[in-house]
XYZ file of C-alpha atoms in Angstrom:
625
model
C 74.400 112.399 84.664
C 73.779 112.274 88.370
C 70.985 110.533 90.024
C 70.525 111.206 93.667
C 69.443 108.436 95.787
C 66.333 109.449 96.678
C 65.255 109.706 93.689
C 66.514 106.650 91.803
C 64.507 104.704 90.284
C 65.620 101.246 92.424
C 65.512 100.152 95.912
C 67.678 100.460 98.795
C 68.373 103.183 101.440
C 67.735 107.241 100.767
C 68.031 109.563 102.886
C 65.693 109.815 105.460
C 65.069 106.034 105.555
C 65.159 104.236 108.653
C 68.784 102.529 109.131
C 68.731 98.882 108.502
C 69.953 97.861 112.058
C 66.719 100.060 113.456
C 64.707 97.307 111.722
C 66.433 94.922 113.958
C 66.297 96.720 116.869
C 64.366 94.052 118.912
C 66.148 90.796 117.814
C 68.575 89.467 120.544
C 72.148 90.131 120.057
C 74.255 87.871 118.464
C 76.015 85.128 120.355
C 79.521 85.952 120.058
C 82.855 84.543 122.184
C 85.209 86.975 122.883
C 88.515 85.598 122.093
C 90.277 84.032 125.499
C 93.203 82.229 124.200
C 96.548 83.106 125.711
C 98.594 86.176 123.956
C 100.614 84.715 121.246
C 104.248 83.994 122.415
C 106.557 86.940 121.467
C 103.676 89.464 120.318
C 104.647 92.868 121.223
C 103.461 95.042 123.775
C 100.964 96.813 121.750
C 99.226 94.039 119.964
C 97.091 91.808 123.093
C 95.227 90.318 120.483
C 94.297 86.651 121.501
C 93.595 83.376 119.875
C 90.308 82.861 118.882
C 88.137 79.709 119.192
C 87.461 80.091 115.213
C 88.696 76.190 113.528
C 91.490 77.572 111.417
C 93.054 74.432 111.753
C 90.574 73.001 109.165
C 92.046 74.899 106.641
C 95.187 74.475 104.336
C 97.578 77.202 102.989
C 97.311 77.559 99.846
C 101.024 76.312 99.766
C 100.345 72.480 101.169
C 97.507 72.876 98.122
C 99.189 73.670 94.983
C 102.629 73.502 93.958
C 103.726 77.435 92.643
C 106.598 76.778 90.569
C 109.094 80.212 89.694
C 111.991 78.714 88.444
C 114.230 81.753 86.814
C 112.584 84.199 89.071
C 109.843 86.511 89.048
C 109.417 89.162 86.687
C 105.800 90.467 87.192
C 106.979 92.402 90.637
C 108.321 94.820 88.080
C 106.779 95.376 84.811
C 103.778 97.923 84.416
C 100.577 97.530 82.502
C 100.562 99.949 79.913
C 97.762 98.910 77.764
C 94.422 97.452 77.791
C 94.074 93.409 78.087
C 91.228 92.153 75.263
C 88.456 92.088 77.687
C 85.437 89.354 77.592
C 82.623 90.196 79.594
C 80.795 86.690 80.720
C 77.814 88.136 82.268
C 75.374 86.675 79.729
C 76.762 83.203 80.633
C 78.555 82.925 84.386
C 77.078 86.172 85.455
C 73.197 84.961 84.129
C 73.680 81.579 85.745
C 74.404 82.884 89.284
C 71.047 85.275 89.275
C 68.229 84.141 91.244
C 65.908 84.871 88.318
C 68.338 84.316 84.977
C 67.857 86.665 81.853
C 65.011 86.590 79.575
C 65.725 87.192 76.030
C 64.846 91.099 76.503
C 66.949 90.883 79.299
C 69.945 89.316 77.563
C 69.662 91.556 73.969
C 69.583 94.755 76.496
C 73.165 93.315 78.318
C 74.427 92.234 74.781
C 73.501 95.890 73.351
C 75.374 97.777 76.041
C 78.099 95.828 75.968
C 78.119 96.711 72.271
C 78.086 100.321 72.807
C 80.995 100.246 75.887
C 83.081 98.822 73.009
C 83.144 95.335 73.832
C 85.178 93.034 71.165
C 84.437 89.214 72.536
C 81.200 89.008 74.106
C 80.515 85.489 75.924
C 76.731 85.249 75.364
C 75.634 82.106 76.855
C 75.765 78.303 77.200
C 73.340 77.076 74.991
C 73.528 73.570 75.653
C 72.165 74.286 79.068
C 68.840 75.793 78.327
C 66.318 76.762 75.815
C 66.656 80.547 76.850
C 70.172 80.218 76.157
C 70.024 78.205 72.909
C 66.824 80.715 71.337
C 69.461 83.590 72.159
C 72.468 82.570 70.398
C 70.119 82.214 67.622
C 68.567 85.264 67.859
C 71.978 87.183 67.422
C 72.836 84.745 64.855
C 69.612 85.544 62.702
C 68.374 88.837 63.794
C 72.102 90.662 62.900
C 72.558 92.311 65.936
C 75.871 91.120 66.385
C 78.783 93.997 64.294
C 81.087 92.561 62.160
C 84.016 93.626 65.072
C 82.246 91.572 67.455
C 82.818 87.733 67.978
C 80.801 85.664 70.041
C 81.710 83.631 72.594
C 79.767 80.218 73.250
C 80.529 77.656 76.038
C 79.892 74.070 76.480
C 81.232 71.022 78.442
C 83.049 68.014 77.289
C 80.722 65.861 76.283
C 79.399 65.186 72.647
C 75.687 66.121 72.666
C 76.478 69.420 74.309
C 79.250 69.860 71.964
C 76.794 69.137 68.915
C 74.260 71.558 70.413
C 76.365 74.028 71.016
C 77.573 74.396 66.930
C 73.977 74.113 65.954
C 73.448 77.114 67.710
C 76.285 78.863 66.539
C 74.900 78.243 62.562
C 74.854 81.341 60.176
C 77.932 83.040 62.331
C 80.550 84.479 60.881
C 82.746 84.593 63.245
C 82.268 82.759 66.977
C 84.423 81.038 69.659
C 83.734 78.418 71.021
C 84.731 77.492 74.565
C 85.405 74.135 76.337
C 86.059 73.740 80.331
C 86.392 70.908 82.216
C 87.527 70.731 85.752
C 91.611 69.409 86.302
C 91.750 70.108 89.767
C 92.524 67.155 91.833
C 89.938 67.426 94.299
C 87.557 67.813 91.406
C 89.068 64.871 89.679
C 88.799 62.832 92.451
C 85.147 63.586 93.796
C 82.958 65.246 90.884
C 84.232 63.788 87.963
C 86.125 60.165 89.059
C 89.234 59.924 86.754
C 92.600 60.015 86.844
C 95.221 62.139 84.833
C 95.432 60.347 81.959
C 91.854 59.371 81.644
C 90.810 63.757 81.925
C 93.102 64.168 79.184
C 91.671 61.885 76.841
C 87.953 62.740 77.666
C 89.268 66.505 76.598
C 90.827 65.930 73.843
C 88.183 63.639 72.480
C 85.763 66.728 72.817
C 88.403 68.738 71.288
C 88.785 66.510 68.124
C 84.882 66.754 67.753
C 85.114 70.188 68.054
C 87.499 70.553 65.391
C 85.204 67.911 63.052
C 82.959 69.986 63.341
C 84.602 73.202 62.605
C 86.356 72.379 60.007
C 85.184 74.353 56.625
C 84.288 76.993 59.093
C 87.351 78.913 59.698
C 85.325 81.434 61.437
C 85.218 79.069 64.276
C 88.116 79.726 66.263
C 88.622 77.099 69.947
C 88.885 78.219 73.485
C 89.789 76.123 76.543
C 89.647 76.234 80.142
C 91.153 74.237 82.617
C 88.596 74.670 85.627
C 89.887 75.385 88.875
C 93.333 76.286 87.167
C 94.535 77.757 90.497
C 94.616 74.423 92.021
C 95.774 72.255 89.418
C 99.157 70.772 89.096
C 101.137 73.235 86.973
C 102.608 70.342 84.778
C 99.289 68.860 83.994
C 97.827 72.210 82.842
C 100.677 72.386 80.995
C 100.448 69.286 79.334
C 96.735 69.802 78.877
C 96.772 72.972 76.987
C 99.856 72.194 74.799
C 98.241 69.044 73.675
C 94.955 71.034 72.937
C 97.497 74.026 70.919
C 98.557 71.342 68.771
C 95.697 69.149 68.131
C 94.171 72.012 67.131
C 96.385 73.449 65.142
C 96.881 76.827 66.486
C 98.686 79.453 64.648
C 99.290 83.140 64.682
C 96.311 83.366 62.286
C 94.064 81.355 64.257
C 95.319 81.201 67.688
C 93.849 79.203 70.830
C 92.569 80.984 73.884
C 93.740 79.092 77.013
C 92.153 80.784 79.374
C 93.186 80.068 83.198
C 90.926 80.585 86.017
C 90.864 80.951 89.838
C 87.786 79.439 89.863
C 87.533 79.454 93.910
C 90.383 82.089 95.351
C 92.942 80.075 97.532
C 95.745 82.057 97.912
C 96.871 85.985 97.908
C 97.088 87.776 94.517
C 100.820 86.768 94.038
C 100.223 83.386 94.239
C 98.135 83.427 90.804
C 100.763 86.012 89.214
C 103.580 82.932 89.792
C 101.357 80.340 88.408
C 100.718 82.781 85.685
C 103.505 83.873 84.875
C 105.096 80.157 84.971
C 102.376 79.144 81.993
C 103.609 82.204 80.344
C 106.919 81.227 79.621
C 106.266 77.531 79.618
C 103.285 77.306 76.472
C 103.836 75.634 73.179
C 103.524 77.814 70.267
C 103.372 81.189 72.795
C 102.656 83.241 69.731
C 99.970 81.193 68.456
C 98.074 81.343 71.787
C 96.154 84.083 73.647
C 96.793 83.835 77.273
C 93.177 84.232 79.154
C 92.471 84.426 83.365
C 88.901 84.323 84.883
C 89.344 85.260 88.497
C 86.934 85.196 91.028
C 86.347 87.038 94.317
C 85.963 84.285 97.253
C 89.207 86.134 99.064
C 87.660 89.632 97.740
C 91.314 90.187 95.496
C 89.683 89.059 92.027
C 90.666 92.934 90.886
C 94.729 91.936 92.061
C 94.515 88.995 90.547
C 93.584 90.239 87.197
C 95.657 93.194 87.776
C 98.785 90.865 88.869
C 97.884 88.420 85.980
C 98.565 90.964 83.313
C 101.742 91.474 84.710
C 102.583 88.206 84.657
C 101.987 87.750 80.690
C 98.023 87.350 80.662
C 96.202 89.116 77.361
C 92.779 88.527 77.929
C 90.701 89.133 80.783
C 87.187 87.762 81.584
C 84.521 88.891 84.154
C 81.234 90.599 84.718
C 80.252 93.961 85.049
C 80.764 95.086 88.652
C 81.487 91.950 89.259
C 78.150 89.556 89.585
C 78.934 86.195 89.798
C 78.666 82.535 92.077
C 79.628 82.714 95.596
C 81.292 86.626 95.699
C 81.581 86.992 91.899
C 83.221 87.378 88.917
C 86.406 89.735 88.908
C 84.951 93.073 88.034
C 85.820 94.331 84.893
C 84.207 98.280 85.351
C 86.967 98.303 88.406
C 89.930 97.256 86.516
C 88.980 99.128 83.213
C 88.969 101.897 84.996
C 92.146 101.398 87.613
C 94.026 101.351 84.402
C 92.100 104.902 83.122
C 93.391 106.465 86.207
C 97.189 105.169 85.532
C 96.995 107.317 82.367
C 96.286 104.150 80.155
C 93.871 103.969 77.500
C 90.807 100.922 78.986
C 89.595 100.549 75.313
C 85.982 100.856 76.560
C 83.402 103.632 76.718
C 82.420 104.476 80.601
C 81.433 108.279 79.661
C 77.250 108.112 80.763
C 78.292 105.317 83.948
C 75.176 105.791 85.569
C 72.908 104.619 82.602
C 75.645 101.300 82.430
C 74.901 100.802 86.131
C 70.837 101.132 85.251
C 71.109 98.655 82.548
C 73.033 95.809 84.952
C 70.961 96.152 87.559
C 68.113 95.950 85.626
C 69.365 92.774 83.808
C 70.409 91.458 86.696
C 67.947 92.719 89.121
C 70.781 92.843 91.576
C 71.237 96.253 93.007
C 74.686 98.419 92.647
C 76.162 98.992 96.362
C 76.543 102.430 97.064
C 80.253 102.221 97.962
C 80.755 99.908 94.999
C 83.834 101.695 92.998
C 83.622 104.479 90.960
C 79.863 103.317 89.682
C 78.316 103.400 93.450
C 76.271 106.624 94.326
C 78.710 107.874 97.384
C 81.851 107.106 95.903
C 82.497 110.657 94.853
C 80.739 111.799 98.039
C 82.640 113.540 101.305
C 80.672 113.915 104.213
C 83.941 114.812 106.308
C 84.746 118.350 107.080
C 88.427 117.889 106.022
C 87.873 115.905 103.434
C 85.152 118.643 102.167
C 87.545 121.850 102.583
C 90.358 119.299 100.445
C 87.747 118.903 97.826
C 86.773 122.021 97.539
C 89.980 123.695 97.244
C 91.252 121.181 94.228
C 88.554 121.751 92.230
C 89.005 125.497 92.677
C 92.639 125.359 91.733
C 91.669 123.006 88.961
C 89.123 125.796 87.704
C 91.793 128.641 88.199
C 94.503 126.344 86.580
C 92.389 125.277 83.127
C 91.516 128.756 82.967
C 95.393 130.158 83.304
C 96.064 127.854 80.716
C 92.848 128.608 78.546
C 91.458 125.370 78.089
C 88.559 123.282 79.166
C 88.562 122.117 82.398
C 87.702 118.444 81.678
C 91.320 118.650 79.330
C 93.445 119.623 82.156
C 95.308 117.145 84.015
C 93.637 115.649 87.130
C 95.097 116.309 90.681
C 92.442 117.070 93.061
C 92.578 115.783 96.566
C 90.543 112.709 97.577
C 89.164 112.244 94.341
C 91.142 110.084 92.392
C 88.970 110.188 88.881
C 87.187 113.075 87.516
C 83.339 112.159 88.318
C 82.711 114.587 84.599
C 84.568 111.573 82.948
C 81.948 109.221 84.127
C 79.257 111.341 83.132
C 78.500 112.922 86.309
C 78.636 116.254 87.442
C 79.759 117.306 91.295
C 76.637 117.117 92.618
C 77.127 114.385 94.565
C 81.181 114.906 95.365
C 80.185 116.786 98.925
C 76.712 116.569 100.852
C 76.636 117.188 103.976
C 75.412 115.802 107.389
C 76.467 116.265 111.141
C 79.397 115.069 110.033
C 80.482 117.997 107.881
C 82.707 121.132 108.014
C 82.166 124.549 106.550
C 83.942 124.068 103.411
C 81.366 121.478 102.098
C 78.865 123.661 102.782
C 80.414 126.779 100.866
C 80.895 124.665 97.813
C 77.770 123.623 98.022
C 76.279 127.196 98.171
C 78.482 128.393 95.790
C 77.929 125.500 93.028
C 74.385 125.102 93.528
C 72.786 128.892 94.718
C 75.964 131.239 93.507
C 76.761 132.030 97.039
C 80.429 132.670 97.374
C 79.889 133.498 101.216
C 83.468 135.334 102.906
C 85.131 132.654 104.923
C 83.763 133.960 108.649
C 80.211 134.032 107.349
C 81.196 130.037 106.522
C 82.032 129.420 110.016
C 78.717 131.589 111.189
C 76.119 129.873 108.610
C 78.163 125.943 109.641
C 76.634 126.101 113.187
C 73.080 126.776 111.612
C 73.663 123.655 109.641
C 75.318 121.738 112.263
C 72.117 122.071 114.459
C 69.734 121.372 111.500
C 71.373 118.148 111.196
C 71.826 117.262 114.374
C 67.963 117.348 114.922
C 67.447 115.871 111.739
C 69.672 113.049 111.651
C 69.440 113.169 108.210
C 71.882 114.039 105.136
C 71.127 118.290 104.830
C 70.519 118.358 100.994
C 71.819 121.075 98.471
C 68.386 122.313 98.122
C 67.663 122.300 102.143
C 70.881 124.398 102.422
C 70.215 126.844 100.256
C 66.684 126.722 101.912
C 68.138 127.332 105.522
C 70.704 130.164 104.600
C 67.767 132.240 103.222
C 66.094 131.688 105.953
C 68.595 132.573 108.308
C 70.263 135.478 106.422
C 67.898 136.751 103.719
C 64.614 136.717 105.347
C 64.985 138.695 108.075
C 65.216 142.050 105.958
C 61.664 141.946 105.287
C 60.261 139.757 108.563
C 61.505 142.543 110.885
C 61.826 144.198 113.895
C 62.795 147.008 111.887
C 61.598 147.143 108.369
C 62.644 150.245 105.836
C 59.800 151.607 102.887
C 60.618 154.111 100.564
C 64.066 154.557 101.005
C 66.433 156.905 99.421
C 69.874 157.153 98.781
C 71.749 159.838 96.819
C 75.095 161.357 96.085
C 74.477 165.292 96.950
C 78.010 166.171 96.649
C 81.449 164.069 95.468
C 82.303 161.551 98.482
C 78.886 162.955 100.644
C 75.839 160.586 100.733
C 72.492 161.370 102.205
C 70.346 158.130 102.719
C 66.338 158.571 103.481
C 63.396 156.118 104.729
C 60.474 155.480 106.681
C 61.252 152.982 109.570
C 58.921 150.830 110.830
C 59.748 148.782 113.896
C 57.102 145.835 114.764
C 58.311 144.914 118.250
C 57.185 148.567 119.341
C 53.817 148.595 116.790
C 52.483 144.943 116.635
C 51.028 145.475 113.511
C 54.146 147.135 112.124
C 52.362 150.411 110.882
C 53.917 153.270 112.472
C 57.008 154.598 111.066
C 58.839 157.292 111.513
C 61.626 159.804 108.402
C 65.492 158.657 109.451
C 67.994 160.574 107.642
C 71.912 160.143 107.778
C 74.812 161.250 105.982
C 78.196 159.826 105.170
C 80.726 159.209 102.732
C 79.214 156.043 101.104
C 75.196 154.711 100.636
C 75.574 152.144 103.502
C 77.533 154.716 106.037
C 75.207 157.155 105.218
C 72.472 153.994 106.646
C 73.683 153.359 109.743
C 74.105 157.341 110.418
C 70.281 157.118 110.044
C 69.777 154.316 112.104
C 72.063 155.644 114.635
C 69.353 158.776 114.646
C 66.563 156.611 116.158
C 68.842 155.443 118.755
C 69.859 152.133 116.665
C 73.834 152.579 116.616
C 75.251 149.828 114.901
C 78.743 149.896 112.393
C 80.106 147.982 109.598
C 82.759 145.522 110.450
C 82.829 143.339 107.131
C 81.073 144.132 103.819
C 81.368 142.052 100.391
C 78.860 141.702 97.229
C 79.691 139.773 94.153
C 77.225 138.294 91.257
C 74.954 135.233 90.962
C 75.539 134.388 88.262
C 77.228 135.526 84.459
C 75.463 138.081 82.795
C 74.425 142.374 83.368
C 70.698 140.291 84.421
C 71.922 138.206 87.302
C 70.946 139.205 90.821
C 73.488 140.719 93.250
C 74.488 139.542 96.758
C 76.183 141.306 99.903
C 77.637 140.140 103.097
C 77.478 142.582 106.267
C 78.517 141.668 109.586
C 77.754 144.530 111.902
C 78.712 145.267 115.418
C 76.077 146.271 117.889
C 75.817 146.170 121.737
C 79.723 145.040 121.661
C 78.698 142.165 119.268
C 78.750 140.859 115.970
C 76.070 139.795 113.834
C 75.960 138.517 110.049
C 72.999 139.429 107.273
C 72.487 138.858 103.709
C 70.724 140.315 100.934
C 69.654 139.865 97.295
C 68.235 141.725 94.477
C 69.055 142.580 90.939
C 70.350 145.976 92.425
C 73.966 145.978 94.153
C 73.247 148.884 96.021
C 69.278 147.497 97.147
C 70.766 144.016 97.962
C 73.310 146.019 100.346
C 70.563 148.302 102.498
C 68.793 144.618 102.512
C 72.150 143.012 103.801
C 72.538 145.459 106.603
C 68.471 145.990 107.242
C 69.002 141.923 108.047
C 71.751 142.301 109.807
C 70.633 144.407 112.748
C 66.994 142.330 112.823
C 69.086 139.465 113.752
C 71.339 141.271 116.094
C 68.010 142.708 118.325
C 66.481 139.401 117.820
C 69.581 137.299 119.732
C 69.708 140.258 122.181
C 65.855 140.087 122.570
C 66.763 136.178 123.113
C 69.858 136.357 125.958
């Protein structure tokens, strides 16, 4: 299911639209200060970068803001991810609260349904004490039977009695639920936002957790989750103290485990630091077999995916995030990217992305945010190559893949994937190869040839590819726009097929026959539009040779049109006896070579048309010169 940008129902750039820069062409240039400080002492000669005036000194590095304990050495760098974690989408809560226009009930239900269809088994469905819409949606799920038996809804609450009570009221009737308690624990949040020291904050958290335990009494389907908000900036001993206290208070066990979710609420360090923090907790949490260790990275530094992957190496078992990374500021970690990263490593993501465009359309509708064209795996352009060298490599890779599949007697979709520049087979995501290679002024003959073959059944000889690529290059330079596959076919037809009909020379009433073994005769009426504007005058020409085309060139020579055939190729444009044939001919005439092509259900007719096209193109070129 490939949707071309020009036909995509959402907004965004389309081929032929003005470039965004054009809209601000008259705006003043930004005021920038070229770094003019000294070149740092000891810098190599090849790096003359100078100190900027940016106030970087205002910011403390992570190593000065949080203690990172690595006693016992790091184990995570040598580990491998060999299975998917428990994925938990938070689009309906964390993602929703980041939207300028939060989802209405219909959009919430549509998002929930697509997540269920994809295979998520734990879904955070809302913050029911935060708004009536969220509360009503959780009640809708409880009363409508929309939640499958193997899916567990998660509801979110702050550590306040009235909010906790309303949260439990929202899940009444649900056979299973996780109640997710959160409180910020980092020093700046404790001092500036909450106004409590460590001991007082722990007491507040345990008071809330105790109320949750009482409200869940005799409800075995309710489990608990705790997030020490801004975990990555909190002292490790305090996080461990609070989490272990809740594990005990909630009497966690392997058959009713507690979830400790450790968020990188605001990214402040390189991903290896987060991995060290997670590994420390993994090693030191009490009742480890009764704890599901979860992570919730954000993307402030643009490394949310890396943080999550390294956290899995460090012992995390569960990952919270959003489809395509929506969320506050730069967003939550992107679950689609994470899962498909596993897929490309030969690990089952345990989610279904086989119709990625339908998933994207749903998320765009619900969030009312467009997914960028270069977004990993799902963007309009991520499987697309415009560069000529890339296109040539992809074309050869796809052809090699098809040959290997044919030799093995297996469908191409079941063969190991190893195609240059394509880390994933677009077909795995429900896309065809239409958008893999697209043409603009940067493209080369390989990509053009691929599209002609894939979309139009035209397998051009290598020398003709080079000839046609110059025509495409000129068209792309003139328009400044992308050349679609349809336009490529039209350009080829106009350049190489049409001249057989548009003259100046045309043939009527032609006939070819093998008069004796190895001897062929060709007879036709030749019309010369350059000599007679109406083209009505004609003369009969005849010729003989060892084949129909040699007889044709002999007949042309009798009319004073000497040509010789330098190259000839033909093929069917599709399977089956009724498919059209196409012929390619390069002729030499007057010291110059010229290509022509013909198409017809008859191979002979296609060949004759190809010769006539080449002759006409040659005569036009000579006249232009």
